[in-house]
N, CA, C and O of each residue as an XYZ file, in Angstrom:
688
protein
N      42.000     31.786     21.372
C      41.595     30.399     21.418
C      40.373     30.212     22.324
O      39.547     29.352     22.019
N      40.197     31.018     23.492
C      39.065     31.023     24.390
C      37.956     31.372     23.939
O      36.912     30.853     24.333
N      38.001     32.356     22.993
C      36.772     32.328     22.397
C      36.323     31.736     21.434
O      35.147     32.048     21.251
N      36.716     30.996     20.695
C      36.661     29.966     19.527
C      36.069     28.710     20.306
O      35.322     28.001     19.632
N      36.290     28.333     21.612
C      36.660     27.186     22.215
C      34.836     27.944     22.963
O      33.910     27.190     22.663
N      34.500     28.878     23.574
C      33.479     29.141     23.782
C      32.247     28.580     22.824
O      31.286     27.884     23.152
N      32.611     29.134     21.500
C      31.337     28.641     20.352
C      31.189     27.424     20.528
O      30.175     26.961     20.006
N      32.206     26.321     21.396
C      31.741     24.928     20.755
C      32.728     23.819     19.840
O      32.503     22.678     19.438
N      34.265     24.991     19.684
C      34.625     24.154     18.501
C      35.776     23.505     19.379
O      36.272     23.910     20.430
N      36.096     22.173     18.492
C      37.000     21.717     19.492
C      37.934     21.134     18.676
O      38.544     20.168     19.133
N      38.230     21.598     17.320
C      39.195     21.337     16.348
C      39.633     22.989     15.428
O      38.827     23.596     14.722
N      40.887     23.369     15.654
C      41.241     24.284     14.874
C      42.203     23.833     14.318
O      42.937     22.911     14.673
N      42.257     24.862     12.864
C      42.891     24.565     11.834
C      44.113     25.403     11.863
O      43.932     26.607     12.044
N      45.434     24.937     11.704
C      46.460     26.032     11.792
C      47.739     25.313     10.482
O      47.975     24.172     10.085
N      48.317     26.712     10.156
C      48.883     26.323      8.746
C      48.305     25.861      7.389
O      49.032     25.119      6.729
N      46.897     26.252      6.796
C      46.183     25.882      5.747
C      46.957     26.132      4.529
O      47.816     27.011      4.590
N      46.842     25.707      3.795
C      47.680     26.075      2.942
C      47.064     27.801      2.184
O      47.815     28.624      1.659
N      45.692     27.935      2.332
C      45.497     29.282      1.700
C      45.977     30.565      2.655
O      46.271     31.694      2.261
N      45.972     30.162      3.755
C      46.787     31.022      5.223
C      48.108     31.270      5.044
O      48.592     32.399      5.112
N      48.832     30.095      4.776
C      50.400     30.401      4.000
C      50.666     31.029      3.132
O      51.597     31.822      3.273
N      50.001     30.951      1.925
C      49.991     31.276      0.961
C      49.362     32.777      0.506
O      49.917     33.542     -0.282
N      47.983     33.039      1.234
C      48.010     34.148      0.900
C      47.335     35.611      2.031
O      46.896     36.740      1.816
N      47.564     34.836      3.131
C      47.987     35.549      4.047
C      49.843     35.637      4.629
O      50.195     36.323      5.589
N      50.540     35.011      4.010
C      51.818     35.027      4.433
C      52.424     33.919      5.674
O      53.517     33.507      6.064
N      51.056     33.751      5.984
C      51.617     32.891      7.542
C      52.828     32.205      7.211
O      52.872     31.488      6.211
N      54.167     32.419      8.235
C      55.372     31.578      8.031
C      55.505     30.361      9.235
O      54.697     30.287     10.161
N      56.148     29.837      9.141
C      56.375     28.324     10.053
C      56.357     29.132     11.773
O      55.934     28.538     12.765
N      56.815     30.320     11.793
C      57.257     30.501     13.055
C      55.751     31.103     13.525
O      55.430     30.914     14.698
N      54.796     31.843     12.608
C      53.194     32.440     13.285
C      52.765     31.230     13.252
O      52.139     31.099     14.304
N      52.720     30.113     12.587
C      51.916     28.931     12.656
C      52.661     28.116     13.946
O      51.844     27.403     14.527
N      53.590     28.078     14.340
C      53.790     27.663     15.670
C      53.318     28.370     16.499
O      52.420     27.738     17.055
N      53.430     29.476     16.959
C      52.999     30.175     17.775
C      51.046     29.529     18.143
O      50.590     28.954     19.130
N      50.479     29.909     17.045
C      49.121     29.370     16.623
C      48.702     27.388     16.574
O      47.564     26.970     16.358
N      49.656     26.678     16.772
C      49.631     25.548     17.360
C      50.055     25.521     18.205
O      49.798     24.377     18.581
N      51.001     26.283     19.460
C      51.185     25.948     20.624
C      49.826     26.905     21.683
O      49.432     26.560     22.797
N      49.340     28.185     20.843
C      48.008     28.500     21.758
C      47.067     27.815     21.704
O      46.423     27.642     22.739
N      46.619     27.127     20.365
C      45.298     26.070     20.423
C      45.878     25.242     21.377
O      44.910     24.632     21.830
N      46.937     24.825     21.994
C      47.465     23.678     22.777
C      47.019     23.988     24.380
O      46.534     23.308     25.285
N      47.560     25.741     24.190
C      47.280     25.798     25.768
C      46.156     26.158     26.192
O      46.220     26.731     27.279
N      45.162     26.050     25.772
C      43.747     26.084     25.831
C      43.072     24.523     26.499
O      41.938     24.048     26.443
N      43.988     24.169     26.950
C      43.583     22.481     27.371
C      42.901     21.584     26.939
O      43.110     20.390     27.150
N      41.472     22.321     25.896
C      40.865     21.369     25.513
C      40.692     20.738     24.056
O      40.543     19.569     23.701
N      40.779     22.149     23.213
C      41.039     22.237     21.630
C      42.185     21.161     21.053
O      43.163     20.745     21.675
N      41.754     20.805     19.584
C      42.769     20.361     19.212
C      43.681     20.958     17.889
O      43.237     22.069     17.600
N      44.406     20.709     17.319
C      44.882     21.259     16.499
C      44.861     20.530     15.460
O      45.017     19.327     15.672
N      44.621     21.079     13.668
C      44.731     20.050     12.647
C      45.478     20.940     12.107
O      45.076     21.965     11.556
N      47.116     20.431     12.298
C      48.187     20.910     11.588
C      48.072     20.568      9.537
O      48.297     19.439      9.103
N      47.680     21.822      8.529
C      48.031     21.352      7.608
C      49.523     21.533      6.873
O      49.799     22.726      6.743
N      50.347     20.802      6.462
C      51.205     21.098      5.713
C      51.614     20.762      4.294
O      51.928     19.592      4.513
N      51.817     20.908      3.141
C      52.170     20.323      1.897
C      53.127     21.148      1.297
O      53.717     22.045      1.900
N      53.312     20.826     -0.021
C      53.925     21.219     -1.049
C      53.424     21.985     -1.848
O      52.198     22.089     -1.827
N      54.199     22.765     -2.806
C      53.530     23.371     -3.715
C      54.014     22.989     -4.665
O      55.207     22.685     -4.680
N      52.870     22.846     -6.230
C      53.393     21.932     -7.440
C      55.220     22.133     -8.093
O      55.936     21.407     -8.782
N      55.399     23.370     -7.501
C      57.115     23.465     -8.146
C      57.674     22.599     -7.221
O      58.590     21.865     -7.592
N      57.261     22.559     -6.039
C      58.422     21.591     -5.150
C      57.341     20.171     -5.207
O      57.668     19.538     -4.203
N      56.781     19.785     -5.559
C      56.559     18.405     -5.829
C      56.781     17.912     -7.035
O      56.635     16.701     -7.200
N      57.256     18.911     -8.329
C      57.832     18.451     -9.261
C      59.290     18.104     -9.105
O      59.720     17.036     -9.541
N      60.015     18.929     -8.530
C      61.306     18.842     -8.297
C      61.747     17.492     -7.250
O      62.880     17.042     -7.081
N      60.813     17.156     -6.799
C      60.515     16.111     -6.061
C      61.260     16.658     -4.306
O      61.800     15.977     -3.434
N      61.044     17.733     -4.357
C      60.917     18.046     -2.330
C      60.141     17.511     -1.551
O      60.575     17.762     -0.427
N      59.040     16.783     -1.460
C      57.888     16.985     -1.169
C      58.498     16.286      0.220
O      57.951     16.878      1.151
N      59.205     15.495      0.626
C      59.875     14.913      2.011
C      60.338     15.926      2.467
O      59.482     16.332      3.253
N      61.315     16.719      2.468
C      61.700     17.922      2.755
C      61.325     18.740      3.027
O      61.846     19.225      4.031
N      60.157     19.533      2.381
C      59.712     20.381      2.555
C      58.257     19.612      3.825
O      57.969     20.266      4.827
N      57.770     18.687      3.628
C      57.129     18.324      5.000
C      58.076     17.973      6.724
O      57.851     18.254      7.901
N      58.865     17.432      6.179
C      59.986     17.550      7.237
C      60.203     18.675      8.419
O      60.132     18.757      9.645
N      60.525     19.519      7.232
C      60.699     21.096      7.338
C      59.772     21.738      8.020
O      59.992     22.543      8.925
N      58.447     21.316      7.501
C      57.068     22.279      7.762
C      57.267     21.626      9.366
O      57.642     22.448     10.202
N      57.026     20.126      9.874
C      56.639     19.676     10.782
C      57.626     20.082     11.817
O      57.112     20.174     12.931
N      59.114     20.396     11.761
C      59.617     20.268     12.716
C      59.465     22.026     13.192
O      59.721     22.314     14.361
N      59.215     22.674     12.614
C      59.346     24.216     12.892
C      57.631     24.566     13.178
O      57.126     25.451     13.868
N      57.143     23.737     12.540
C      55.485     24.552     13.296
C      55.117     23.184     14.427
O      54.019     23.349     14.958
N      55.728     22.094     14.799
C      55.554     21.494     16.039
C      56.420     22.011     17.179
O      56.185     21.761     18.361
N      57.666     22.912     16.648
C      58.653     23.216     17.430
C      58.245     23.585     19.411
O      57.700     24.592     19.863
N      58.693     22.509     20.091
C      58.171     22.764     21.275
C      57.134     22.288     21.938
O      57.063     22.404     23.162
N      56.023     21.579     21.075
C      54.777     20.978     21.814
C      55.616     19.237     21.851
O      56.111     18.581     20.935
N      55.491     18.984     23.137
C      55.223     18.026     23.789
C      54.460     16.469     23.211
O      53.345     16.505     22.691
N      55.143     15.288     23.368
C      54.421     13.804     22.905
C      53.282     13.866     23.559
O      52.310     13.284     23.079
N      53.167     14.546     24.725
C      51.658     14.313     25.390
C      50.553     15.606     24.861
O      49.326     15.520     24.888
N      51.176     16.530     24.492
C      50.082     17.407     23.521
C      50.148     17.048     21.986
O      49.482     17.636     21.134
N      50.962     16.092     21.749
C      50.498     15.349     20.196
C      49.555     14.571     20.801
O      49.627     13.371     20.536
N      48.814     14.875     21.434
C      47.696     13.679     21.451
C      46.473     14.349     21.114
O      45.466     13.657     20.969
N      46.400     15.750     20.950
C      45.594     16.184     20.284
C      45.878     17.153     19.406
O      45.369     18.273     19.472
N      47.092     16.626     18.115
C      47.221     17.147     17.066
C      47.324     16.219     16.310
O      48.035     15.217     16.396
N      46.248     16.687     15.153
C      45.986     15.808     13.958
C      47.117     16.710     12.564
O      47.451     17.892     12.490
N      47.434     15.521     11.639
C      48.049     16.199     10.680
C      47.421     16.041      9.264
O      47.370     14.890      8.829
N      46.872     17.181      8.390
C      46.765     17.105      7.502
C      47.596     17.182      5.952
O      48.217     18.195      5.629
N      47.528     16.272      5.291
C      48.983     16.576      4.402
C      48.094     17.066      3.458
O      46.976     16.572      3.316
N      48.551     18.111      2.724
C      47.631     18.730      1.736
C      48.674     19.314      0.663
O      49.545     20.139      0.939
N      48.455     18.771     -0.570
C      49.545     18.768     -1.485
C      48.612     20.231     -1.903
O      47.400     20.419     -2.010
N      49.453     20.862     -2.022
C      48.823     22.933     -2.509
C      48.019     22.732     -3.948
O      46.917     23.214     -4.209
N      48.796     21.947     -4.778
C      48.724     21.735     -6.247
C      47.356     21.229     -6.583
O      46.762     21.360     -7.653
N      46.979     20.666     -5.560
C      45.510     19.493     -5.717
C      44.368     20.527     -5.263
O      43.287     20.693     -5.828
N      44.898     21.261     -3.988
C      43.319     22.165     -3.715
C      42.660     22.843     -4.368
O      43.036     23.977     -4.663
N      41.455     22.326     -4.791
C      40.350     23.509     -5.324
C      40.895     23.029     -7.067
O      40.119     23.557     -7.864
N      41.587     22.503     -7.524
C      41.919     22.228     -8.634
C      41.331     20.462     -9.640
O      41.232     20.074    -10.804
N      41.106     19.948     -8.292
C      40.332     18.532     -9.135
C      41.067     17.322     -9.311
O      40.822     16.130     -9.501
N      42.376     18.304     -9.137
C      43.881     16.796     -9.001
C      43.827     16.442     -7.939
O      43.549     17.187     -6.999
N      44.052     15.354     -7.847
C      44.409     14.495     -6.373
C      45.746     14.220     -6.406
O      46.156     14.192     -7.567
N      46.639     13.991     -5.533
C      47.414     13.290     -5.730
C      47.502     11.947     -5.747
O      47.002     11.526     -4.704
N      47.992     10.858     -6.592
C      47.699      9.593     -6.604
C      48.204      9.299     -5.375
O      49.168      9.819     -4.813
N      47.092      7.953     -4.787
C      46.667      7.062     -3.507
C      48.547      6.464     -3.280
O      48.968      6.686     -2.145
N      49.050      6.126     -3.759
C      50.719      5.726     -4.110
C      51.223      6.593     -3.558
O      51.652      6.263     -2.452
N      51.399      7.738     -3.866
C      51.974      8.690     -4.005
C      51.748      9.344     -2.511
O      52.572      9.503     -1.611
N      50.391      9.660     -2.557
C      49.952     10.075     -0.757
C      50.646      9.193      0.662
O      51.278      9.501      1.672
N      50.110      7.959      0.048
C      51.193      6.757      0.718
C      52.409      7.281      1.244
O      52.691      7.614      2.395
N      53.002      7.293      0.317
C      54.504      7.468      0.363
C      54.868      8.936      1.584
O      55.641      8.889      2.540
N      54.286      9.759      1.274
C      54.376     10.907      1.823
C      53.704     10.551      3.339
O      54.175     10.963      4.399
N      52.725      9.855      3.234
C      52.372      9.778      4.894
C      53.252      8.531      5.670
O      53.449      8.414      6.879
N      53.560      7.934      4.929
C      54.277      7.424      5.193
C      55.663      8.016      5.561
O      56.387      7.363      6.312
N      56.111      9.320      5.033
C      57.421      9.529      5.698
C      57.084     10.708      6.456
O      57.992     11.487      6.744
N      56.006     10.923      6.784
C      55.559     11.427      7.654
C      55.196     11.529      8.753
O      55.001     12.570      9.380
N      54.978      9.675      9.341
C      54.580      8.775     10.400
C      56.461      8.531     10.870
O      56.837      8.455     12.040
N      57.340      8.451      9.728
C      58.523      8.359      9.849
C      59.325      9.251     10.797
O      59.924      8.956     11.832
N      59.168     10.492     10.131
C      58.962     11.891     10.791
C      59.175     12.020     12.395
O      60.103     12.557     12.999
N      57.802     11.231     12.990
C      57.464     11.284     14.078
C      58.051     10.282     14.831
O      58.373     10.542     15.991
N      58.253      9.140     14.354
C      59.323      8.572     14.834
C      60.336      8.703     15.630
O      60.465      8.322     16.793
N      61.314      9.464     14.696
C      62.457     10.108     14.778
C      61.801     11.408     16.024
O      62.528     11.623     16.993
N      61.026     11.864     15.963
C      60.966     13.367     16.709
C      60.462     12.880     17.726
O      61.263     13.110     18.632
N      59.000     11.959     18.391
C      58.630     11.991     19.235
C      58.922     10.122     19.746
O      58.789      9.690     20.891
N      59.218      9.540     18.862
C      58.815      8.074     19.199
C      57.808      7.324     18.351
O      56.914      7.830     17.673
N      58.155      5.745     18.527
C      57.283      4.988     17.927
C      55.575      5.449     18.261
O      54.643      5.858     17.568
N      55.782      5.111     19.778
C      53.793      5.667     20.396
C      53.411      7.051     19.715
O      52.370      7.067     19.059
N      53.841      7.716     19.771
C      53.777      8.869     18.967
C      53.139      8.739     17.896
O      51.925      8.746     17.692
N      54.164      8.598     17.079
C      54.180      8.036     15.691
C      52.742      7.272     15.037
O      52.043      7.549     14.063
N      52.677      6.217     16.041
C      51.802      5.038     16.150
C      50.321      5.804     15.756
O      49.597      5.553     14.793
N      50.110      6.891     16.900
C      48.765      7.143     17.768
C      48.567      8.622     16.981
O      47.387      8.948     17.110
N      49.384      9.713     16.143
C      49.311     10.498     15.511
C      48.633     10.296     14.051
O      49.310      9.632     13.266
N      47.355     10.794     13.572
C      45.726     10.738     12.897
C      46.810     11.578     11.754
O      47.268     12.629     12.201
N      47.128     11.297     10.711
C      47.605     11.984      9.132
C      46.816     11.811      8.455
O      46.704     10.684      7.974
N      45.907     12.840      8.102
C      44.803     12.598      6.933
C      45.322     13.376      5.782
O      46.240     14.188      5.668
N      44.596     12.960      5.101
C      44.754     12.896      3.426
C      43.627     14.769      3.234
O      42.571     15.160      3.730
N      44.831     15.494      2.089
C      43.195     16.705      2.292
C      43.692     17.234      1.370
O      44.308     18.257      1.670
N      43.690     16.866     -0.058
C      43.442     17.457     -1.478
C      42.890     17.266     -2.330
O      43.519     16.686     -3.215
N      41.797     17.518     -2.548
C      40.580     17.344     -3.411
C      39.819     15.836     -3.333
O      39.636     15.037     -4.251
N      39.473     15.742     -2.024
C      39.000     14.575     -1.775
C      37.381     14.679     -2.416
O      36.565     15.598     -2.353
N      37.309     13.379     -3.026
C      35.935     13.134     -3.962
C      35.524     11.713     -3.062
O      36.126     10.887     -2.376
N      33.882     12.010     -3.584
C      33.233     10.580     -3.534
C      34.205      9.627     -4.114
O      34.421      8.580     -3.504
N      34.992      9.946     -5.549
C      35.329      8.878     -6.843
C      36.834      8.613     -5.953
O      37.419      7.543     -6.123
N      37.367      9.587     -5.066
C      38.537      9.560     -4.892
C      38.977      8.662     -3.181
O      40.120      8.252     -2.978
N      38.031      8.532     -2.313
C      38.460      8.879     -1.306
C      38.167      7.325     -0.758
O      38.305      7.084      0.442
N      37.640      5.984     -1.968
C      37.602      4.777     -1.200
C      39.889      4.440     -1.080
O      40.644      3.946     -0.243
N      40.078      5.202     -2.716
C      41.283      4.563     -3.060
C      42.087      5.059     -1.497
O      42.489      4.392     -0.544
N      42.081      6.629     -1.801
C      42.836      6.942     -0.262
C      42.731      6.697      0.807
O      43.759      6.896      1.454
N      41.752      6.261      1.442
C      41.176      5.383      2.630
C      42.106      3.913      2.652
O      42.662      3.466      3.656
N      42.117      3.408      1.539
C      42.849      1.961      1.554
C      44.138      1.906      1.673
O      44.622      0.787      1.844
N      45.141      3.206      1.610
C      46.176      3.154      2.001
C      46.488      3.169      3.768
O      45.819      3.786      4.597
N      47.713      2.292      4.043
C      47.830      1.579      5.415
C      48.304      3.423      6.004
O      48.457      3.214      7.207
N      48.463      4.293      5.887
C      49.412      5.346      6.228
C      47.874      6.624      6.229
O      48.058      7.328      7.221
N      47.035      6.919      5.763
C      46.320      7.442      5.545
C      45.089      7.215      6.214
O      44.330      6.268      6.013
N      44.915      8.297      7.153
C      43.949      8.045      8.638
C      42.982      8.577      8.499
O      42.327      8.597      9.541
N      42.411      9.171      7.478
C      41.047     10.015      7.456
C      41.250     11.034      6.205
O      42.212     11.032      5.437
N      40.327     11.749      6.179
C      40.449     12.672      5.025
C      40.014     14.257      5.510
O      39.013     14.389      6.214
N      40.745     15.344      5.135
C      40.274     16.953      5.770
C      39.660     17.129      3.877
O      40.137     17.124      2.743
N      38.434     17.255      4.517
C      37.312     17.510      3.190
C      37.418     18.853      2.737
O      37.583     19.500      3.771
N      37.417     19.584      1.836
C      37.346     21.115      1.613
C      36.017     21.299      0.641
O      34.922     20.745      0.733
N      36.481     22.241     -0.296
C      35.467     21.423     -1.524
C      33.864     20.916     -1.428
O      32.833     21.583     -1.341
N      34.011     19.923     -1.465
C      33.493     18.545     -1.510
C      32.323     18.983     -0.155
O      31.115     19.216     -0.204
N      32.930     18.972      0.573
C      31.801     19.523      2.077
C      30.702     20.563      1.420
O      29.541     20.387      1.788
N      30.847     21.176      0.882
C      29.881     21.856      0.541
C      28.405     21.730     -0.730
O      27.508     22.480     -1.115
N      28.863     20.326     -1.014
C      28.042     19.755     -1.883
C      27.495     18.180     -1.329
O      27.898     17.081     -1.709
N      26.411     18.506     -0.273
C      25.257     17.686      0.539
C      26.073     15.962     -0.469
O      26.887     15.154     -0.022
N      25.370     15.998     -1.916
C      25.957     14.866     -2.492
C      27.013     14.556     -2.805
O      27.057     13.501     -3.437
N      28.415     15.303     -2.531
C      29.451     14.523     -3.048
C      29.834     14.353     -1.638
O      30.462     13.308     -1.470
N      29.606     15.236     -0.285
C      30.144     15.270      0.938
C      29.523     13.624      1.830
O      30.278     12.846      2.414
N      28.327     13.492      1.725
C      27.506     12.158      2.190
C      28.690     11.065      2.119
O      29.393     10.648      3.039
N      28.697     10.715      0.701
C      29.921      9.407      0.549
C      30.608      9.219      1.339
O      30.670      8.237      2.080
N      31.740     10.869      1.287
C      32.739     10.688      1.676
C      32.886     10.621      3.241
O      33.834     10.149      3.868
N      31.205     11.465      3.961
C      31.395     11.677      5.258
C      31.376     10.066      5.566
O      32.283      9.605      6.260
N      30.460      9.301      5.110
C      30.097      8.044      5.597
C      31.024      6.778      5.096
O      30.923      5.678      5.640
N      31.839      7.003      4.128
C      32.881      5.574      4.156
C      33.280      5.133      5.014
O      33.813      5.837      5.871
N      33.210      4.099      5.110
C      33.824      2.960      5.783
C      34.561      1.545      5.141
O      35.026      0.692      5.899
């Protein structure tokens, strides 16, 4: 983390979904890897977690975020959630062009803010940043912005194309 934190950066990414997936990372290396970005004092952490399209068909998708959050937060502190952001990133949508519908994201950040509730408290809850991060578009990202539960967007994709990234960097 000290040397990452040397270059300048002051947001790391832990639990991506392509890290899970095809590096293996399980809930217990991705804790480990959100409680060292933690003890680095200054870094923050952008926890991603989602589903994958078999368990969002079957309709897990509460569960299995539940799941993700309580085992890769396992142990950090309401006062080091103050610099962990959560990204919900449905697996099914990355790099694929699907979004998940603005409703639908809702719902999930919404029981996600729930989540925190229950684990750390309302302030918690309150003051914890859940962004939206599956195939966020120019076309896509006024709708997801307008949901009350949905705090920002983790761009993938899209960042790498000057014109579709502009929009989305600059909505308001």
């Amino acid at each position: 983390a000290s040397m990452i934190e040397s270059m300048g950066c002051s947001y790391v990414l832990a639990g991506h979904s392509e890290r899970r997936v095809l590096f293996k990372d399980d809930d217990t290396a991705i804790n480990r890897k959100v409680k060292k970005i933690l003890e680095s004092g200054n870094m923050g952490c952008i926890l991603c977690i989602g589903e994958s399209l078999e368990e969002y068909e079957a309709g897990l998708v509460g569960q299995i975020c539940n799941i993700q959050l309580a085992k890769d937060l396992a142990g950090v502190t309401a006062e080091e959630m103050e610099r962990v952001v959560i990204a919900y990133e449905p697996v099914w949508a990355i790099g694929t062009g699907l979004t998940c519908p603005p409703d639908v994201a809702q719902k999930v950040h919404a029981n996600i803010r729930d989540w925190f509730v229950k684990a750390y408290g309302e302030k918690t809850a309150a003051e914890t940043r859940i962004q939206y991060g599956g195939s966020v578009t120019p076309d896509t990202v006024k709708e997801l912005m307008s949901q009350p539960d949905i705090d920002g967007c983790l761009v993938g994709g899209a960042s790498l194309d000057a014109e579709k990234f502009g929009p989305i960097m600059n909505f308001q």
